[in-house]
PDB file of N, CA and C in Angstrom:
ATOM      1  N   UNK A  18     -29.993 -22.317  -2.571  1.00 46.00           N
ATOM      2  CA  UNK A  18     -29.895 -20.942  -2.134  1.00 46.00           C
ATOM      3  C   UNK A  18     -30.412 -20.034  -3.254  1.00 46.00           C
ATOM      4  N   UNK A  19     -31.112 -19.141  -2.947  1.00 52.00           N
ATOM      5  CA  UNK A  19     -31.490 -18.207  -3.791  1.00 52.00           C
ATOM      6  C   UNK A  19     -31.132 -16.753  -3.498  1.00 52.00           C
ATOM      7  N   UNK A  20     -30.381 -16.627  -4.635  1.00 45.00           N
ATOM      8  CA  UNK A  20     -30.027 -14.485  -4.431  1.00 45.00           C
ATOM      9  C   UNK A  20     -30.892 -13.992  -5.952  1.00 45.00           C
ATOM     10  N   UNK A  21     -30.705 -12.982  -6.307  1.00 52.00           N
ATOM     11  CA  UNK A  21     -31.109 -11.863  -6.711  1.00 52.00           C
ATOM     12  C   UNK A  21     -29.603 -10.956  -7.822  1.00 52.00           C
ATOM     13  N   UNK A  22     -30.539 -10.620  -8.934  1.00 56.00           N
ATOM     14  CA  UNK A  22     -29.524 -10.167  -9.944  1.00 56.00           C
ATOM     15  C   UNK A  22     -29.105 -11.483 -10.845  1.00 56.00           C
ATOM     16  N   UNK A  23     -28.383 -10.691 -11.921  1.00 57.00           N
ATOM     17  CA  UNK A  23     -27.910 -11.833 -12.594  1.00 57.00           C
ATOM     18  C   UNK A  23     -26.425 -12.839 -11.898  1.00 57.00           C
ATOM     19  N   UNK A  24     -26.335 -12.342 -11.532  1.00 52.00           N
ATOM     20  CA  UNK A  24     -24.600 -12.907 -10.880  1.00 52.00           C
ATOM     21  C   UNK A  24     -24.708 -13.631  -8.971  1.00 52.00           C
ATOM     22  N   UNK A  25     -24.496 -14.714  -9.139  1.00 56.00           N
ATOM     23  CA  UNK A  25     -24.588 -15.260  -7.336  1.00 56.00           C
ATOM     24  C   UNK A  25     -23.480 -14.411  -7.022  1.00 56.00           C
ATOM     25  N   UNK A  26     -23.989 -14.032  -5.452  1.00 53.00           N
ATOM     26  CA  UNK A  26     -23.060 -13.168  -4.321  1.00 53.00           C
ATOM     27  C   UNK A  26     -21.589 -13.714  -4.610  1.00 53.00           C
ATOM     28  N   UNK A  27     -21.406 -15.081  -4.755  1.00 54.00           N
ATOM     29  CA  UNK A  27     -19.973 -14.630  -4.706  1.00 54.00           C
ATOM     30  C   UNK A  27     -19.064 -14.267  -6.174  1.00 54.00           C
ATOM     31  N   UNK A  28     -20.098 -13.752  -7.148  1.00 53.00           N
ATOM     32  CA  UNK A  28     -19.424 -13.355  -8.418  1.00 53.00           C
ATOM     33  C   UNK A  28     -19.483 -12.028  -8.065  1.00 53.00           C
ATOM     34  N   UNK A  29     -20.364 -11.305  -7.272  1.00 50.00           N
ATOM     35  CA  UNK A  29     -20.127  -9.993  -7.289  1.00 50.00           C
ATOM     36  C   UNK A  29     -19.585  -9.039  -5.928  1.00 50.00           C
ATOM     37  N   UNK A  30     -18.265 -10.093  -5.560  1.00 48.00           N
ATOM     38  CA  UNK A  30     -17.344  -9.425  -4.953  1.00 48.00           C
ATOM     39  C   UNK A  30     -16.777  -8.344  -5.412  1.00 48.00           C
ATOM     40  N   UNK A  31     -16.110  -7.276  -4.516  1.00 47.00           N
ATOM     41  CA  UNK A  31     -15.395  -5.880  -5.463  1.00 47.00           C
ATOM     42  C   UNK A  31     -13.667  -7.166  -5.563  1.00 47.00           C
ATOM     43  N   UNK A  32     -13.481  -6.691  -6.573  1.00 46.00           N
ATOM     44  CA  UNK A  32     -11.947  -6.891  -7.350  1.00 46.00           C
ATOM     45  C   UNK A  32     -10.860  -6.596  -6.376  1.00 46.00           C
ATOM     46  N   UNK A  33     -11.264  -5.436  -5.472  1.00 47.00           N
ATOM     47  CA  UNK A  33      -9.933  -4.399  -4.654  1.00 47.00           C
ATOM     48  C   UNK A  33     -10.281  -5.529  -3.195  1.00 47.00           C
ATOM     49  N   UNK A  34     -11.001  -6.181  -3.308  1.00 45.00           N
ATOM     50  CA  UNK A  34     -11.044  -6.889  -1.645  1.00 45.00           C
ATOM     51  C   UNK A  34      -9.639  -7.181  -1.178  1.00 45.00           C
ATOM     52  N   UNK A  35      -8.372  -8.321  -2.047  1.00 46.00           N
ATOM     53  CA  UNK A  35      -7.575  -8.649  -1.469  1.00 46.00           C
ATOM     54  C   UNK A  35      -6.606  -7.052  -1.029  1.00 46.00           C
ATOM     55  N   UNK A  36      -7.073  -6.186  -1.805  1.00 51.00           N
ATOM     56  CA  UNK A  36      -5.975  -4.649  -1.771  1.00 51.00           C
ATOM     57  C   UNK A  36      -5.938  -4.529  -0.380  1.00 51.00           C
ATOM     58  N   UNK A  37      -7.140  -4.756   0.429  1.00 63.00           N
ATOM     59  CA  UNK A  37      -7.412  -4.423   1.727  1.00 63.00           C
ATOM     60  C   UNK A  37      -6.270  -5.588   3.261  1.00 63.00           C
ATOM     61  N   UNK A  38      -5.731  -6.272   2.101  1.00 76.00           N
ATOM     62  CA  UNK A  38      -4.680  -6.835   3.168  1.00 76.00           C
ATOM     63  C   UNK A  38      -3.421  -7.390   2.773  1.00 76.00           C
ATOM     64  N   UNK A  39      -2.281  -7.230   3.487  1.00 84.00           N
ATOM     65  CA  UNK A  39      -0.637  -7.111   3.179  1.00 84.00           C
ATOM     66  C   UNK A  39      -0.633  -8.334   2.248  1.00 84.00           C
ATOM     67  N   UNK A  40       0.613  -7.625   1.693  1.00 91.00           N
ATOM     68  CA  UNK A  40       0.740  -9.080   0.504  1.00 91.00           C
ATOM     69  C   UNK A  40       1.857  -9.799   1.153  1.00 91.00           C
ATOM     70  N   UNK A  41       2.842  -8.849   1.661  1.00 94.00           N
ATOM     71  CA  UNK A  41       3.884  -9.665   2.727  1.00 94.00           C
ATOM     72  C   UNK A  41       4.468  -8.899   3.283  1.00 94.00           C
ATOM     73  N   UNK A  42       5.527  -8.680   4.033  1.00 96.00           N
ATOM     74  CA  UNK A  42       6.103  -7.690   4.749  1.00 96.00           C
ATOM     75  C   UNK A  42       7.491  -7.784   4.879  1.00 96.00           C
ATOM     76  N   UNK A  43       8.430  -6.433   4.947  1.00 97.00           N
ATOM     77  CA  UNK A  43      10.048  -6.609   5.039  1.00 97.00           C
ATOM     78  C   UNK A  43      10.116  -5.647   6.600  1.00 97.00           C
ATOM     79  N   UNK A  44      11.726  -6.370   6.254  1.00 97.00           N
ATOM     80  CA  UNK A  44      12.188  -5.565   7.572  1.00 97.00           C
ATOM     81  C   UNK A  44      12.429  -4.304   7.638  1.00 97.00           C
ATOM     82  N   UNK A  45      13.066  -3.800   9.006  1.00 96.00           N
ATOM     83  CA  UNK A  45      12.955  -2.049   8.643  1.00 96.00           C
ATOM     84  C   UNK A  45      13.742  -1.799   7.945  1.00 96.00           C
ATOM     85  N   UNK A  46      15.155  -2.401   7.753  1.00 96.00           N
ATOM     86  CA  UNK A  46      16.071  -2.487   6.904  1.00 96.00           C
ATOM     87  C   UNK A  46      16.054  -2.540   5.495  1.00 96.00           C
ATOM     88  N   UNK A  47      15.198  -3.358   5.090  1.00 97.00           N
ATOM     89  CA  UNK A  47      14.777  -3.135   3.460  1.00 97.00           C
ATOM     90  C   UNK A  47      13.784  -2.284   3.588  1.00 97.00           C
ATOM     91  N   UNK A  48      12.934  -1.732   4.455  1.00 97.00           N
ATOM     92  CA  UNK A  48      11.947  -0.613   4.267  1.00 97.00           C
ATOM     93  C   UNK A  48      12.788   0.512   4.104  1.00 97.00           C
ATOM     94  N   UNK A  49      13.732   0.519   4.870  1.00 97.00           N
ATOM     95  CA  UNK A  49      14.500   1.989   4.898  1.00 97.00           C
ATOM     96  C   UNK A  49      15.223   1.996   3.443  1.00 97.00           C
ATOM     97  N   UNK A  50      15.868   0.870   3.412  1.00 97.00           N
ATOM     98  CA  UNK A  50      16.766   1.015   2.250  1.00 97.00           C
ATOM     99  C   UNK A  50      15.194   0.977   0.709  1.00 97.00           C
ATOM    100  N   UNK A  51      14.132   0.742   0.559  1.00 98.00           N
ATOM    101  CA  UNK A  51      13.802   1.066  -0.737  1.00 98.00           C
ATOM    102  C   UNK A  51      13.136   2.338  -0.460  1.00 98.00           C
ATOM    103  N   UNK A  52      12.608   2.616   0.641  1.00 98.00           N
ATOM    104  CA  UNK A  52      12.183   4.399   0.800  1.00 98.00           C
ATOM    105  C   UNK A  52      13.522   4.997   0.171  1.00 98.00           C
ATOM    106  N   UNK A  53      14.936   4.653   0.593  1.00 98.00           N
ATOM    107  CA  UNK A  53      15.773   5.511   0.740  1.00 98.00           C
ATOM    108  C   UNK A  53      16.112   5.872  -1.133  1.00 98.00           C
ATOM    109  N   UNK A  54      16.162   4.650  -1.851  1.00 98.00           N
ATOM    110  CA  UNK A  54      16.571   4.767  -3.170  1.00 98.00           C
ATOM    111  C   UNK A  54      15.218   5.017  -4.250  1.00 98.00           C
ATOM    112  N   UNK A  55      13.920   4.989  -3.444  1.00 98.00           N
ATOM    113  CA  UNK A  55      12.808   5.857  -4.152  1.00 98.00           C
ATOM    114  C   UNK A  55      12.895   7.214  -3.975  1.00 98.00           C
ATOM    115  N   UNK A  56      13.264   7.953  -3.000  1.00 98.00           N
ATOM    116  CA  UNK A  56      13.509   8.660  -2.887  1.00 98.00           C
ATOM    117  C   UNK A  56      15.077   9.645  -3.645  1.00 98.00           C
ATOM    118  N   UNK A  57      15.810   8.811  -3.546  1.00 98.00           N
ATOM    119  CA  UNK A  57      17.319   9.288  -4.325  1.00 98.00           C
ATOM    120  C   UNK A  57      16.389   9.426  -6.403  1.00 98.00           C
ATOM    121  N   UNK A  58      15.741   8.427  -6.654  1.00 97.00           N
ATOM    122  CA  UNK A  58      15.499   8.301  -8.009  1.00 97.00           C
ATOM    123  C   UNK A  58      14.038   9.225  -8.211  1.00 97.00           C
ATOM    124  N   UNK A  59      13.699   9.736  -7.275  1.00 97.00           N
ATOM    125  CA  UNK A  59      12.242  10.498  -7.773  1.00 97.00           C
ATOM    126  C   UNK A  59      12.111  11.994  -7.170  1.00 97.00           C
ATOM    127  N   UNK A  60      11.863  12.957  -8.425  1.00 96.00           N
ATOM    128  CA  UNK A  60      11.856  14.061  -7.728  1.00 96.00           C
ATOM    129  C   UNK A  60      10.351  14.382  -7.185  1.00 96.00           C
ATOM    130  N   UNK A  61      10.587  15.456  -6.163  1.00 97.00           N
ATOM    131  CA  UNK A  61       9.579  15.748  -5.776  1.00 97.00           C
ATOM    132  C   UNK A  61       9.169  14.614  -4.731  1.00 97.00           C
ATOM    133  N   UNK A  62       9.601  13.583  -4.579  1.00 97.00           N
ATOM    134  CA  UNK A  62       8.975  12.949  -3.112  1.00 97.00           C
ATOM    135  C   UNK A  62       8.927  12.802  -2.398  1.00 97.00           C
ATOM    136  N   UNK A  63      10.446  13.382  -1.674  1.00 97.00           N
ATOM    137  CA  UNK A  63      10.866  13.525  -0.468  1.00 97.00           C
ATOM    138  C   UNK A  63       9.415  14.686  -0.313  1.00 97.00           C
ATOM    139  N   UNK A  64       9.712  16.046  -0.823  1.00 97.00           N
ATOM    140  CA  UNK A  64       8.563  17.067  -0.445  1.00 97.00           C
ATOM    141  C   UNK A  64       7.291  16.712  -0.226  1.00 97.00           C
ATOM    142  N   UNK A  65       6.550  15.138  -0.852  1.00 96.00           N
ATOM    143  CA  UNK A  65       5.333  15.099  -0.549  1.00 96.00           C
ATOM    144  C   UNK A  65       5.234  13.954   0.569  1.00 96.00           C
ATOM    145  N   UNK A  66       6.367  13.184   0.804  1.00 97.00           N
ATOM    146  CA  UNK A  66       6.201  12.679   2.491  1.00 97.00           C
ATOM    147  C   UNK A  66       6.329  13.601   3.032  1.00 97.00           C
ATOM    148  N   UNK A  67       7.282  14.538   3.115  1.00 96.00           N
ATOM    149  CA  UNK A  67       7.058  15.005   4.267  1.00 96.00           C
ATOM    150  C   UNK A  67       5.997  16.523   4.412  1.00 96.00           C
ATOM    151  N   UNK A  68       5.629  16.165   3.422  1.00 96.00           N
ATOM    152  CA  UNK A  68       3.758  17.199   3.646  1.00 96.00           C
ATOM    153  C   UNK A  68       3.010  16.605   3.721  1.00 96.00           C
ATOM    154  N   UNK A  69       3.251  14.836   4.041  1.00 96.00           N
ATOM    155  CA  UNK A  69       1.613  14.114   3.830  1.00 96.00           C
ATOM    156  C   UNK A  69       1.925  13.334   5.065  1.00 96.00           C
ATOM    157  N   UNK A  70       3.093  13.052   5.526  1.00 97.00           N
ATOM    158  CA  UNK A  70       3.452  12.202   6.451  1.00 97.00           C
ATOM    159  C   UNK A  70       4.569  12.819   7.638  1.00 97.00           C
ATOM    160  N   UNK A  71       4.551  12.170   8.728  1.00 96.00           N
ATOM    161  CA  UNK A  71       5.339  12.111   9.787  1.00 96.00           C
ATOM    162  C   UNK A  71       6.471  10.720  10.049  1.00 96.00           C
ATOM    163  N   UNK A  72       6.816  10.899  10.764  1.00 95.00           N
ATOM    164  CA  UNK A  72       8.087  10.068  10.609  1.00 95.00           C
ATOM    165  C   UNK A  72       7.504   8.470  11.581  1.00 95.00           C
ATOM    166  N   UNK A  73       8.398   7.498  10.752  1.00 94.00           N
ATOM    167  CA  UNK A  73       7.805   6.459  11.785  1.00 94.00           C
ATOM    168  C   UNK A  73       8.401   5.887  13.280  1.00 94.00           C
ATOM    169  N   UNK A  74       7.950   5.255  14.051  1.00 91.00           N
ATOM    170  CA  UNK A  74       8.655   5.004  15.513  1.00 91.00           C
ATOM    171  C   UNK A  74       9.265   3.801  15.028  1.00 91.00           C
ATOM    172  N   UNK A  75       9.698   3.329  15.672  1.00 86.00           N
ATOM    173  CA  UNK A  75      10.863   1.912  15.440  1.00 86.00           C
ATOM    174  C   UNK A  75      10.044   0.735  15.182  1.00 86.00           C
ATOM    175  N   UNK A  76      10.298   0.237  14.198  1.00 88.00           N
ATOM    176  CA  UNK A  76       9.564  -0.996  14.178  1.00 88.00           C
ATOM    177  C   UNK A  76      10.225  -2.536  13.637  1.00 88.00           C
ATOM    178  N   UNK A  77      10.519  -3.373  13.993  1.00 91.00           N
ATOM    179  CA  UNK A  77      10.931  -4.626  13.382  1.00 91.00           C
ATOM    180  C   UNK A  77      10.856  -4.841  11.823  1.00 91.00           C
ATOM    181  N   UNK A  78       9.406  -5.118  11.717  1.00 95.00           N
ATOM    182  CA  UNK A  78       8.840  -5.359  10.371  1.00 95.00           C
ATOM    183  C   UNK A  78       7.952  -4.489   9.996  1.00 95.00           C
ATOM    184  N   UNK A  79       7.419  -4.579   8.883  1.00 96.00           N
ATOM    185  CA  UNK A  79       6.754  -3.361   8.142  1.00 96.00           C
ATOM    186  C   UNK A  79       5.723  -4.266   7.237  1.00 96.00           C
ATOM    187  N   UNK A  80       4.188  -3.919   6.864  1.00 95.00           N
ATOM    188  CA  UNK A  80       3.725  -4.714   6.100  1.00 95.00           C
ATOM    189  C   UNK A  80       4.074  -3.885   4.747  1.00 95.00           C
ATOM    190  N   UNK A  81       3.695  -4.777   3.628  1.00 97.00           N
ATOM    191  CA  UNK A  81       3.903  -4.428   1.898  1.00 97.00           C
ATOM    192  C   UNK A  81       2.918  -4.895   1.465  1.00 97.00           C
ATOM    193  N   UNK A  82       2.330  -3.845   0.862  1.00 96.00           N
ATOM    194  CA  UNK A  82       1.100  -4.180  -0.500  1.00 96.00           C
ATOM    195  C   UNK A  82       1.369  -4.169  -1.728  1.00 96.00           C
ATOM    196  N   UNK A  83      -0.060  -4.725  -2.190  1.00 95.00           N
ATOM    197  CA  UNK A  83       0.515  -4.591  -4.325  1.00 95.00           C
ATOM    198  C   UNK A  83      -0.032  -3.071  -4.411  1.00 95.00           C
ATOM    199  N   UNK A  84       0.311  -2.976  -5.723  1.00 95.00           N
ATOM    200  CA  UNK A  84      -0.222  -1.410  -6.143  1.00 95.00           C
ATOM    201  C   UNK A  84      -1.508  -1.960  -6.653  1.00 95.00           C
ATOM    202  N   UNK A  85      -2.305  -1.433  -6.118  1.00 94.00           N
ATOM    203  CA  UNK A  85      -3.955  -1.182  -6.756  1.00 94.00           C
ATOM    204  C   UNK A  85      -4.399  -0.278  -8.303  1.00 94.00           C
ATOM    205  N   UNK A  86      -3.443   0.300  -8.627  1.00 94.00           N
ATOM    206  CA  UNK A  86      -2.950   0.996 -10.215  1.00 94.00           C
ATOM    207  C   UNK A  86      -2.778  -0.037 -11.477  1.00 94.00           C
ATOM    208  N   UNK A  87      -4.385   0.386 -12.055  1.00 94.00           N
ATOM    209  CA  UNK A  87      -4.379  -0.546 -12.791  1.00 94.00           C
ATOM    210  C   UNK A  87      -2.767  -0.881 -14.227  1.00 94.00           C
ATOM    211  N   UNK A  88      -2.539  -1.547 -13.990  1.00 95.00           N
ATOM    212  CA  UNK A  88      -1.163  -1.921 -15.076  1.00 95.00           C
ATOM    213  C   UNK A  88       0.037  -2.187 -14.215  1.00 95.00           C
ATOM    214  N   UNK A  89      -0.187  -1.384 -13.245  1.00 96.00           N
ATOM    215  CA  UNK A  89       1.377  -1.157 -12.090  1.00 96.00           C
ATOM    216  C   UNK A  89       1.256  -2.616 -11.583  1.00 96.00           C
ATOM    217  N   UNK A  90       2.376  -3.140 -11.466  1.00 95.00           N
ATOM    218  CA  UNK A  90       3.036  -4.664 -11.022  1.00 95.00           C
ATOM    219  C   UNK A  90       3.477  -4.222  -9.269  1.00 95.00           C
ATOM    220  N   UNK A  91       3.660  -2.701  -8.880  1.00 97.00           N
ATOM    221  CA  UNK A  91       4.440  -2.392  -8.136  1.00 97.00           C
ATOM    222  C   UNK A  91       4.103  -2.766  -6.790  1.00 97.00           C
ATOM    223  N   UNK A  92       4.841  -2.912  -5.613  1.00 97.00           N
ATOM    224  CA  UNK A  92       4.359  -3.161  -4.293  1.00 97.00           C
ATOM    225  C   UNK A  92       4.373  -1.380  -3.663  1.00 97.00           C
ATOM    226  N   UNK A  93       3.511  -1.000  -2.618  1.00 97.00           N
ATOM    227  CA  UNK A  93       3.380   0.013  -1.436  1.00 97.00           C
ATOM    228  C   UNK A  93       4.323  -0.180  -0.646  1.00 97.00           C
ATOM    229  N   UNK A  94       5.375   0.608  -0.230  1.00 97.00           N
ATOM    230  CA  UNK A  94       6.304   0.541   1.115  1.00 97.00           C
ATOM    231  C   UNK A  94       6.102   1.739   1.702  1.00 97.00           C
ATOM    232  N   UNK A  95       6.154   1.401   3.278  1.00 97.00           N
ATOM    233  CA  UNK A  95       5.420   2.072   4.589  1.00 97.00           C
ATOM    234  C   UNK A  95       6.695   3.187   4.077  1.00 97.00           C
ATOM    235  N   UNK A  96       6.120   4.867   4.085  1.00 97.00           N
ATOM    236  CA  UNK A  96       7.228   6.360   4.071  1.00 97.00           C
ATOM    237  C   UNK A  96       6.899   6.908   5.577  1.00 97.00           C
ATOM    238  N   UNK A  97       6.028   6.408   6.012  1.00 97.00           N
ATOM    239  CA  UNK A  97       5.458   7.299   7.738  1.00 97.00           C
ATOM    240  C   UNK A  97       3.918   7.250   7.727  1.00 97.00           C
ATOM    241  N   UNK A  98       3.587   7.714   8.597  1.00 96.00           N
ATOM    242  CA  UNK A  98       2.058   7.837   8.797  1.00 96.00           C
ATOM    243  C   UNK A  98       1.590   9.009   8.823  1.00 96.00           C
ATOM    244  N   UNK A  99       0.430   9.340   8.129  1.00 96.00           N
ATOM    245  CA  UNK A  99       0.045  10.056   7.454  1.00 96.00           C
ATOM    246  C   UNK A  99      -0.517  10.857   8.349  1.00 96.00           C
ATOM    247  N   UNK A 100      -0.063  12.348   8.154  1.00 95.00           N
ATOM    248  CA  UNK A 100      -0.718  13.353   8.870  1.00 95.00           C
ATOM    249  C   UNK A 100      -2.009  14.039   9.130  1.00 95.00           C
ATOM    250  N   UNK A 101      -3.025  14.031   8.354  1.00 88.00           N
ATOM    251  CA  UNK A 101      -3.943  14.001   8.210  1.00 88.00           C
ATOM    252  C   UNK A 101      -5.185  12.937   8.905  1.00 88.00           C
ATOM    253  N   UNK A 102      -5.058  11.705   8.609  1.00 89.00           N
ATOM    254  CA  UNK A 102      -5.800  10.608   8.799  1.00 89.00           C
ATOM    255  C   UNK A 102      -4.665   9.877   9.349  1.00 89.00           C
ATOM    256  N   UNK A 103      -5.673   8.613   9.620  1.00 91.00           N
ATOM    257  CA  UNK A 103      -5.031   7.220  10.765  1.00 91.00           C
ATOM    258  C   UNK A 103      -5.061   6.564   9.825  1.00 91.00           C
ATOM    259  N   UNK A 104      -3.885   6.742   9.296  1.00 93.00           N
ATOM    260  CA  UNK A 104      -3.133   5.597   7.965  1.00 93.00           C
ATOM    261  C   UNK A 104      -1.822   5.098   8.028  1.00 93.00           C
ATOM    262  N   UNK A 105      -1.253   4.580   7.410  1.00 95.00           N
ATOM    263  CA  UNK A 105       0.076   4.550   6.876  1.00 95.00           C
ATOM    264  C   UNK A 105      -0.027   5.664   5.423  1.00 95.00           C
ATOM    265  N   UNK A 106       1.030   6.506   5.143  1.00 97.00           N
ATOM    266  CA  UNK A 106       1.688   6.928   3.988  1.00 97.00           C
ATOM    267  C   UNK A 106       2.462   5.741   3.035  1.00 97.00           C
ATOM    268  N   UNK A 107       1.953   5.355   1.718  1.00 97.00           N
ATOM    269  CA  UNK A 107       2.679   4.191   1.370  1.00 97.00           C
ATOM    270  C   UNK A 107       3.279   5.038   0.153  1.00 97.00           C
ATOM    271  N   UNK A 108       4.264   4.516  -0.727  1.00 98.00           N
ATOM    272  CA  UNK A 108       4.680   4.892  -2.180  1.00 98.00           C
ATOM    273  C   UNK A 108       5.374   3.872  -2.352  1.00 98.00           C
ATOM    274  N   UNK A 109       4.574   4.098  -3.535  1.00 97.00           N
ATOM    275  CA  UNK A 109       4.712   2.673  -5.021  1.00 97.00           C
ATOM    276  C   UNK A 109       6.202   2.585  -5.725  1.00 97.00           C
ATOM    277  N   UNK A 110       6.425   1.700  -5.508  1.00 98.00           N
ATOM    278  CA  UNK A 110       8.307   0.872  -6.136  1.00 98.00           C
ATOM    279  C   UNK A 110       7.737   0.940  -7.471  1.00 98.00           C
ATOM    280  N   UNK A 111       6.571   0.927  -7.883  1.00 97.00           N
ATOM    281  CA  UNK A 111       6.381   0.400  -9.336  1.00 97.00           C
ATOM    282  C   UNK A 111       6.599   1.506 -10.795  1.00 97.00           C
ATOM    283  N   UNK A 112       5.874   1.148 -11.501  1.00 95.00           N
ATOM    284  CA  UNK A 112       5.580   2.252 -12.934  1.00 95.00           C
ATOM    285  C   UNK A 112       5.007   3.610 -12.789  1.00 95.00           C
ATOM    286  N   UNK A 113       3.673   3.150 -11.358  1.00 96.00           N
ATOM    287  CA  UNK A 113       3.061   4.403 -10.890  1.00 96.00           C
ATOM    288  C   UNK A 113       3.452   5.600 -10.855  1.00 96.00           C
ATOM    289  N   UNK A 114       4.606   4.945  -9.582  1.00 94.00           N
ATOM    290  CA  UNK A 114       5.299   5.875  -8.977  1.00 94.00           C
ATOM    291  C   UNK A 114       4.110   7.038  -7.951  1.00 94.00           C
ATOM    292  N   UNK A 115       3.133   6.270  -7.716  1.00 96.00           N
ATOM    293  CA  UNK A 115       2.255   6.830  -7.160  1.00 96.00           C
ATOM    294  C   UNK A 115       2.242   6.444  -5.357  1.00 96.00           C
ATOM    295  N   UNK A 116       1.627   7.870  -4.586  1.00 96.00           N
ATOM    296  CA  UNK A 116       1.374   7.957  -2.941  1.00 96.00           C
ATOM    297  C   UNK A 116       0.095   7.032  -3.070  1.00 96.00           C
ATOM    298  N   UNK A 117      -0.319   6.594  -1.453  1.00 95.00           N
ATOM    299  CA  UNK A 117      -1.758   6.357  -1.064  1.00 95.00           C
ATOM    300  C   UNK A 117      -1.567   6.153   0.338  1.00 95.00           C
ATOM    301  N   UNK A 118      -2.361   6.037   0.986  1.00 94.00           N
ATOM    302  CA  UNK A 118      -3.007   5.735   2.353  1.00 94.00           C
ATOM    303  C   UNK A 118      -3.457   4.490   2.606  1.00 94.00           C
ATOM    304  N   UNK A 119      -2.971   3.972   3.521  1.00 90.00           N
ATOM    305  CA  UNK A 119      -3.143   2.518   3.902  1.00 90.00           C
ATOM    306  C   UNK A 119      -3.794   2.236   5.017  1.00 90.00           C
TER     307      UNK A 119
END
């Protein structure tokens, strides 16, 4: 096979590919309960779900991502879906302590 550049196609995958899918998923029960105690421990975040997001409908399970922040160890848990765009609203358990769109 022959490609082009110094690096074969599959060395020059992007890094963020796996970001693009769940690392595992909890129930609504642990979704609710770590929204609930990110929220008790961080100021200011209740105010930016609910300026970035809407509330969610009932759901069983919930997917969970890693944090894409370089250094952060932290996982994404579903806060609502995002008002703006056709996302999920996620916020980071981790060091971040950072929002994103899923």
């Amino acid at each position: 096979m022959r490609y082009s550049g110094d690096h074969p196609p599959e060395e020059r995958v992007s890094s963020n590919v796996s970001q693009n899918y769940p690392y595992t998923s909890e129930t609504e029960r642990e979704r609710a309960a770590t929204i609930a105690g990110l929220l008790a421990e961080r100021d200011g975040l209740a105010d930016a779900i609910e300026s970035g997001a809407s509330p969610l409908e009932a759901g069983d399970r919930w997917w969970v991502w890693k944090c894409p922040s370089t250094g952060c160890r932290g996982l994404l848990h579903v806060a609502g879906y995002a008002i703006d765009r056709h996302a999920l609203y996620v916020v980071c358990d981790g060091s971040c302590a950072k929002t994103y769109l899923r």
